[in-house]
Each structure stands twice: as C-alpha cells, then as structure tokens.
XYZ file of C-alpha atoms in Angstrom:
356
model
C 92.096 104.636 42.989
C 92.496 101.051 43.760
C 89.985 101.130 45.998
C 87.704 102.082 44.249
C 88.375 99.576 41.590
C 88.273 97.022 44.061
C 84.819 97.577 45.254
C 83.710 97.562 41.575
C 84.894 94.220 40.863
C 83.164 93.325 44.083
C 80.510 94.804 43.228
C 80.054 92.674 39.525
C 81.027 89.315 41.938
C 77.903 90.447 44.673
C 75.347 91.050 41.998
C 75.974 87.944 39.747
C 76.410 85.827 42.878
C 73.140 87.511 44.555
C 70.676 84.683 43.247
C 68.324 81.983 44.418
C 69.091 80.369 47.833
C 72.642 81.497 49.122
C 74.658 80.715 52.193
C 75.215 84.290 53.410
C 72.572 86.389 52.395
C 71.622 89.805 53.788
C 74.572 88.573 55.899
C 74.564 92.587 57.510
C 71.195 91.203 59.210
C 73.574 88.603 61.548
C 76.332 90.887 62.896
C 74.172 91.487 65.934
C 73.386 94.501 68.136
C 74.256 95.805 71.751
C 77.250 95.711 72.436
C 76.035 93.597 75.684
C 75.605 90.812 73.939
C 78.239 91.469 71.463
C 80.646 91.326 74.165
C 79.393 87.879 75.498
C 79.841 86.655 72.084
C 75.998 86.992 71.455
C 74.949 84.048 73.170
C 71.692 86.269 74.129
C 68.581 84.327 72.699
C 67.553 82.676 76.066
C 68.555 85.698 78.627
C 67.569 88.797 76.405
C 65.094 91.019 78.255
C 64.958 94.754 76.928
C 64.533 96.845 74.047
C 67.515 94.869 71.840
C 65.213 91.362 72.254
C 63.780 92.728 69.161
C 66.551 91.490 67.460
C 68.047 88.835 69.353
C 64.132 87.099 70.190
C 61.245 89.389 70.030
C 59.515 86.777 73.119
C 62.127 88.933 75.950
C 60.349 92.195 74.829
C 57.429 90.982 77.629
C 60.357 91.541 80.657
C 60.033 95.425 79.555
C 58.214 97.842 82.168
C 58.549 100.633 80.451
C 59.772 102.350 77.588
C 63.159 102.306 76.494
C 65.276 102.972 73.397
C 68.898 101.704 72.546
C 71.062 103.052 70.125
C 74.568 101.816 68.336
C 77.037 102.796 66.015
C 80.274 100.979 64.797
C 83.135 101.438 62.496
C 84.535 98.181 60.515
C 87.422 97.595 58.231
C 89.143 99.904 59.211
C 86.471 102.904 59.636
C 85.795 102.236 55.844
C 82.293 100.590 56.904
C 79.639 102.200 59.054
C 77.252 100.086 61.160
C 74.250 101.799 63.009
C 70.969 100.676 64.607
C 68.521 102.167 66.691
C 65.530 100.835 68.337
C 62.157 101.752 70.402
C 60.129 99.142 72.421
C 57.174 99.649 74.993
C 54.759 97.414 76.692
C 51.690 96.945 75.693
C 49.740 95.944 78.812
C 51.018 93.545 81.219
C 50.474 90.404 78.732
C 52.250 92.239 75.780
C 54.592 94.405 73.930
C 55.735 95.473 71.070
C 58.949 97.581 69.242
C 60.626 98.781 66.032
C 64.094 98.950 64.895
C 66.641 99.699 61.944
C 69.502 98.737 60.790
C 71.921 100.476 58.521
C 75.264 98.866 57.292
C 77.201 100.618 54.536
C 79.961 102.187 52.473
C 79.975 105.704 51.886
C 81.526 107.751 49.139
C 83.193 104.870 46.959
C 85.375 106.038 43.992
C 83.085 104.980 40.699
C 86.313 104.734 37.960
C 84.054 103.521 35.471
C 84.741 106.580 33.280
C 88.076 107.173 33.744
C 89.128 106.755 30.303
C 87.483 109.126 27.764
C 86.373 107.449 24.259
C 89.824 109.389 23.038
C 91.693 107.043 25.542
C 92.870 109.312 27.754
C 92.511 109.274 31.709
C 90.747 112.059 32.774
C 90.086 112.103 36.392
C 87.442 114.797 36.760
C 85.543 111.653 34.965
C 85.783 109.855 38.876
C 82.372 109.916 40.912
C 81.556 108.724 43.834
C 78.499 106.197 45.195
C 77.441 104.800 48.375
C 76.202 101.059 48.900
C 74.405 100.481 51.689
C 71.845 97.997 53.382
C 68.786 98.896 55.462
C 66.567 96.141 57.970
C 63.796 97.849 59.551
C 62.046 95.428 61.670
C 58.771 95.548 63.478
C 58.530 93.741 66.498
C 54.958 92.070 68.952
C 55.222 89.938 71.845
C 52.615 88.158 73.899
C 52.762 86.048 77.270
C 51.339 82.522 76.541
C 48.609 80.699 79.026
C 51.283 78.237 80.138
C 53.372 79.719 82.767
C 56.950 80.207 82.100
C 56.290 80.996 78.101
C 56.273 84.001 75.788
C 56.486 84.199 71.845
C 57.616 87.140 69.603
C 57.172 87.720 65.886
C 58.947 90.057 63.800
C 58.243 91.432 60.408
C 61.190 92.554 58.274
C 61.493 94.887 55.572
C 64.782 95.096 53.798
C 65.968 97.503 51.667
C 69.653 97.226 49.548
C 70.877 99.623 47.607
C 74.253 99.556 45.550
C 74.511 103.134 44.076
C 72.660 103.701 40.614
C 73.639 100.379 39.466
C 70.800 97.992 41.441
C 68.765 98.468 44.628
C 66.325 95.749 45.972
C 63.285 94.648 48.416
C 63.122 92.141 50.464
C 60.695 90.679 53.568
C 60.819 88.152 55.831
C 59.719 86.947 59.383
C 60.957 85.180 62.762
C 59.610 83.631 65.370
C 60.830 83.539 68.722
C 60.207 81.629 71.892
C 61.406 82.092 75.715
C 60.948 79.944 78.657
C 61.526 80.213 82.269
C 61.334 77.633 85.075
C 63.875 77.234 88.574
C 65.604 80.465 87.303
C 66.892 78.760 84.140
C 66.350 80.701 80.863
C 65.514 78.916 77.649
C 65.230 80.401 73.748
C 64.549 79.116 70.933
C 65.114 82.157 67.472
C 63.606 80.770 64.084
C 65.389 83.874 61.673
C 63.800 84.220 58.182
C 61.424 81.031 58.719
C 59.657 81.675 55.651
C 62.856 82.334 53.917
C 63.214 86.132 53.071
C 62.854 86.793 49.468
C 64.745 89.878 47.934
C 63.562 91.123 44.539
C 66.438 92.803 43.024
C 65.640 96.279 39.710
C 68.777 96.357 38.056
C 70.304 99.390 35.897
C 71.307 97.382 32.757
C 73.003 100.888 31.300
C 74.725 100.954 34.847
C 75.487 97.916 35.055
C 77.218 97.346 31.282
C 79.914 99.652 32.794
C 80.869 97.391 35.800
C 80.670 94.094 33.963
C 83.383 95.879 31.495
C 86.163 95.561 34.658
C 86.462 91.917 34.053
C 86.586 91.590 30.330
C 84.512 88.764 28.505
C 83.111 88.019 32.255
C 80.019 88.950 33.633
C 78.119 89.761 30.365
C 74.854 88.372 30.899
C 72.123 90.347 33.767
C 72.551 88.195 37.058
C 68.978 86.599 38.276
C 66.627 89.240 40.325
C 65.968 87.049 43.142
C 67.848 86.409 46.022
C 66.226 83.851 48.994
C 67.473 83.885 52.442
C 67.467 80.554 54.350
C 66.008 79.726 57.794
C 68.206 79.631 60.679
C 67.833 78.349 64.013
C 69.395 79.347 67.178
C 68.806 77.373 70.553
C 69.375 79.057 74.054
C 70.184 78.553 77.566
C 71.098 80.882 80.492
C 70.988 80.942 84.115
C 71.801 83.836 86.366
C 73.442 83.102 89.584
C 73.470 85.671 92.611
C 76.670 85.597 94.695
C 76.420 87.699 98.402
C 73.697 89.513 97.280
C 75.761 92.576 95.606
C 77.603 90.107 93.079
C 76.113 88.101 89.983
C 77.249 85.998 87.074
C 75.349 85.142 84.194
C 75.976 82.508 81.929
C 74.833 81.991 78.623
C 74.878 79.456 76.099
C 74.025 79.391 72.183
C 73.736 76.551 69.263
C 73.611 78.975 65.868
C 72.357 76.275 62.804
C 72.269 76.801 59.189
C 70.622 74.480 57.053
C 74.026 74.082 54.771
C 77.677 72.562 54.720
C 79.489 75.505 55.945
C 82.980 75.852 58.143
C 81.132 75.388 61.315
C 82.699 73.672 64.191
C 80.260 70.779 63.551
C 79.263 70.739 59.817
C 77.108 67.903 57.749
C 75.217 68.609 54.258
C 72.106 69.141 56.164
C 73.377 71.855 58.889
C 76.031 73.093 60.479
C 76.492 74.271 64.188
C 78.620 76.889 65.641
C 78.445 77.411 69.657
C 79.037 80.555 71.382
C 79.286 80.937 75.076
C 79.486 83.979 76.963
C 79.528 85.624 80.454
C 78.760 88.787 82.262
C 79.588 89.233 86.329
C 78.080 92.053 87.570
C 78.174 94.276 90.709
C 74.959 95.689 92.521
C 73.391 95.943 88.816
C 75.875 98.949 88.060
C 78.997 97.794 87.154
C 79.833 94.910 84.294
C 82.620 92.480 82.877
C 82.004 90.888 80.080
C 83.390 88.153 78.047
C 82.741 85.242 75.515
C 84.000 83.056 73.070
C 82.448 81.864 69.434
C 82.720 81.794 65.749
C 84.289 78.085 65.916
C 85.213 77.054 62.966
C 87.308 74.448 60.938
C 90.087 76.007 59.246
C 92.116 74.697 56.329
C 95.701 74.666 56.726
C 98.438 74.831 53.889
C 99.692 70.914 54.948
C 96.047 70.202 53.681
C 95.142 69.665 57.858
C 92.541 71.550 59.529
C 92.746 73.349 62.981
C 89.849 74.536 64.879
C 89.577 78.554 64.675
C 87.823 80.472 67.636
C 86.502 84.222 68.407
C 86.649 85.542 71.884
C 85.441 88.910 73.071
C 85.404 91.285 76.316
C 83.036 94.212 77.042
C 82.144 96.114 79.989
C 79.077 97.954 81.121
C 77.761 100.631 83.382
C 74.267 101.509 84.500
C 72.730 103.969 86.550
C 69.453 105.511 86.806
C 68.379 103.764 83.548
C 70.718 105.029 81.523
C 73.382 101.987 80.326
C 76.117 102.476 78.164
C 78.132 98.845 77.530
C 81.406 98.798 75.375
C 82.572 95.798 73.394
C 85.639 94.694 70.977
C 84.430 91.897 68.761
C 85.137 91.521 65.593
C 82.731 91.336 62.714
C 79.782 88.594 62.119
C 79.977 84.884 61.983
C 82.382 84.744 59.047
C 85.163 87.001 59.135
C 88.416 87.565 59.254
C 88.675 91.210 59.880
C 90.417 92.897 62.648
C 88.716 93.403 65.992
C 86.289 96.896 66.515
C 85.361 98.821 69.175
C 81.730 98.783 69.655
C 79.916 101.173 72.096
C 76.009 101.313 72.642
C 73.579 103.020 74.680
C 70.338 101.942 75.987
C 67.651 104.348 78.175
C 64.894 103.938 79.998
C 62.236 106.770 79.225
C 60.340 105.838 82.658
C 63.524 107.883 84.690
C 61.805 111.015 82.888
C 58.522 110.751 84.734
C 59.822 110.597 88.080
C-alpha cells in the first residue's frame, strides 16, 4: 500500500516538473545498452562497431558485414523496474548501413489507491487498481562512409513514446548525429544526442489527473505545461586497441559525457558540465572477455558542508563463439543514481553463421 502511494506522489512531482527545458529528461534514453559497454563503464562512442552503435554512434554501424541482432533485458530497484531493448542492423552495400531499435523502461502493475476511500469514508480495498508507467524509444538508424579516408557519419531518428497509466501519455522526436574516425589504429567519436533538442508533447487526463493532485492537499492544483524539451548533449571519444602475442588484446577506451547545464559533474560550470568514464576490455583469441571501467564522477555534498568526489566502477565478462556473444555486466543504473548495483546480461548474433 505504501508503494503504491509513493509512486503516486511521484507521479504528481514527474508531471508538474515535466516542462520546458529540463536537466534529465527522457533520462531512460541514457542508461545505455550492451552490457559490453555497460561493463566498461560505456566509454563506447569511439570503439563501437556492431549492431548496438545504433545507440552508442550510429557512424560504427559501417564496421558491420552482415546482419546481426542484439537483445537485453534488466531488472532495477530491486526487480521493481524492467529495462529491455532489442535491435536489428544490416549493411547496406559496402559504403553504408542502416538499423532499428527499441527501448522499453517501465513499472508494471503499480497499486492506483486513489479510490480507496468511498464518498461514505470508508476504506474499501476492492476500490485498489493497478497501472503500468512505462517509456518507449524506438530509434531508426543510417550510416554512410565519407570521401575522406578514416571517416563515417550516422544519423538517427527517434520516436518516443511515454505513457503514465490513464492519467497522461506523450510524443516526442528527436535526432543525433554521430561521427567516427580512424587513423594509426586509434579510434575517435564524436555523439551529438538530441541536437535539435527532442520535444515531447504531453495529452493529459484532467479527470485522472484531479485524483493524483488530491495526495498532496492544496498542492499541485493547476494542469502542469504539455511540453517537455530535451537538451543537446555531447560525448567525445577515444580508443585504441592493442594486440599482445597475437592471442591476447586490450582495449582501452576513453569518454568526455557534456551537458549544457550546472549539474554534479566532476567538472561543472553554468555552461556545461563534464563527467569522464574510462573503461577496459582484455580479451583472449576474440572468445573470451574481462571487462572493467570506472565513471559517473561526481561532486558529492557532505553533511560538514565539504564535498568529496563520488565514482562508479563496473566489471563484465564476455564470451563469443561462432557469432553468437553473450557479455554479462553489474553496473548500476544511469548517470545519476544512487541505486544498488544490477546484473545485466545481453546477447548479440550474427545472422551470417545461418548461411554457412
């Protein structure tokens, strides 16, 4: 029960707070994919090179050579939230490719108490119901080899869709821009996320919603605004893989995640904030992997009104043979939380080991 009138009260806070240009929204878009890269901390925009570059820079979709399809599903706060993706990606022709993907992060079956008490004022719990709130990102992904040696772009074109139960669903689309370059064996990305700014238009129930505002009394009385912008972010890149004896390799990767606004980041001004991640995967004979990273640095408050410098590190491990890959990682969730760590597991295939 007092779950369930927690997530209301969240729920009043998200919608009135869900309005013009806001730090963290469509935040579920950010947690990242594969656990891969998860496990490296997702420092993956200069050295990603398979079906998941659709997410982490549509420009590495040009290293595919055939078909292949990656799947993921992952369980946060404690199993109460359910993460999933799945994507498809295929060459084109030898200059190009392209690839879809979707993303689903939500709550499921969420005790709706609004009713509880009868207009007789008694509680009456056959009056209970339950709602889901959940978030969708299907993305459409193209990718193209530029004239200048070395280069490659990728665009994606996102559709969101967010719905919170009968109370107030919404649209939303946006693009990126990506760009990979390769010289001496060294790896460079550059991942411009929502560079138009994604714009979510936002239908709310007003009947629906009367009920929820009623958890805070005199709060919340007035309709929040039906327009939500996302802000651009940048992420810079930089990997190198380095071959060891010929069966042994180590790659190492390097990120610089911006946001145009003051935030906790490691390195934080009114006009952006930065937040490294590094991360590193040795591997044997290209079937065996170890995998580990560190991230999420950021400046934490103390109760002696100091501030001490908070850090995320993660391990993962993957195996691969005969283009099947399945990669395990325990990282904990997005760029901003606190929660406890999760186990992620993924699987990627290639659909060319069919045809032989």
């Amino acid at each position: 029960m007092k779950k369930g009138s927690l997530f209301l009260l969240l729920l009043v806070y998200t919608l009135n707070y869900s309005q013009t240009v806001r730090k963290y929204s469509n935040e579920f878009m950010n947690i990242g994919v594969d656990a891969a890269a998860l496990g490296m901390s997702n420092a993956a925009v200069a050295s990603t090179q398979d079906v998941n570059s659709g997410y982490w820079n549509p420009a590495g979709l040009i290293h595919l050579e055939d078909h292949q399809v990656s799947l993921m599903h992952a369980n946060y706060f404690a199993n109460i939230a359910q993460y999933d993706y799945l994507a498809y990606a295929s060459p084109i022709d030898d200059r190009s490719a392209w690839g879809i993907s979707l993303i689903r992060f939500g709550v499921d079956d969420i005790l709706n108490t609004t009713e509880l008490i009868d207009s007789q004022g008694n509680i009456d719990y056959n009056r209970i119901s339950l709602f889901s709130t959940a978030d969708y990102g299907f993305t459409f992904s193209y990718a193209r080899k530029l004239p200048v040696p070395g280069f490659q772009y990728g665009v994606n074109t996102k559709v969101i869709r967010r719905i919170i139960g009968k109370f107030a669903s919404s649209w939303g689309f946006g693009f990126d821009i990506g760009i990979q370059f390769e010289k001496n064996d060294w790896q460079f990305g550059l991942m411009l996320r929502d560079i138009t700014t994604t714009y979510n238009v936002w239908n709310i129930d007003e009947a629906e919603y009367k009920k929820i505002a009623n958890a805070l009394p005199g709060e919340n009385q007035e309709l929040p605004e039906s327009t939500e912008i996302t802000a651009p972010k940048v992420q810079l890149g930089i990997a190198k893989k380095f071959i060891i004896h010929y069966d042994y390799s180590i790659l190492a990767a390097a990120n610089m995640n911006m946001r145009f606004a003051k935030t906790n980041d490691l390195f934080s001004t009114d006009f952006v904030s930065v937040d490294p991640a590094v991360g590193f995967e040795f591997g044997y004979t290209d079937l065996v992997f170890l995998r580990a990273g560190v991230g999420n640095f950021q400046n934490i408050a103390q109760l002696d009104s100091t501030q001490r410098v908070g850090f995320q590190p993660n391990i993962g491990l993957g195996f691969k043979y005969k283009g099947i890959q399945i990669d395990y990682a325990l990282t904990d969730l997005g760029n901003q939380s606190t929660a406890l760590y999760s186990n992620i597991f993924s699987v990627k295939v290639d659909l060319g080991m069919f045809r032989n």
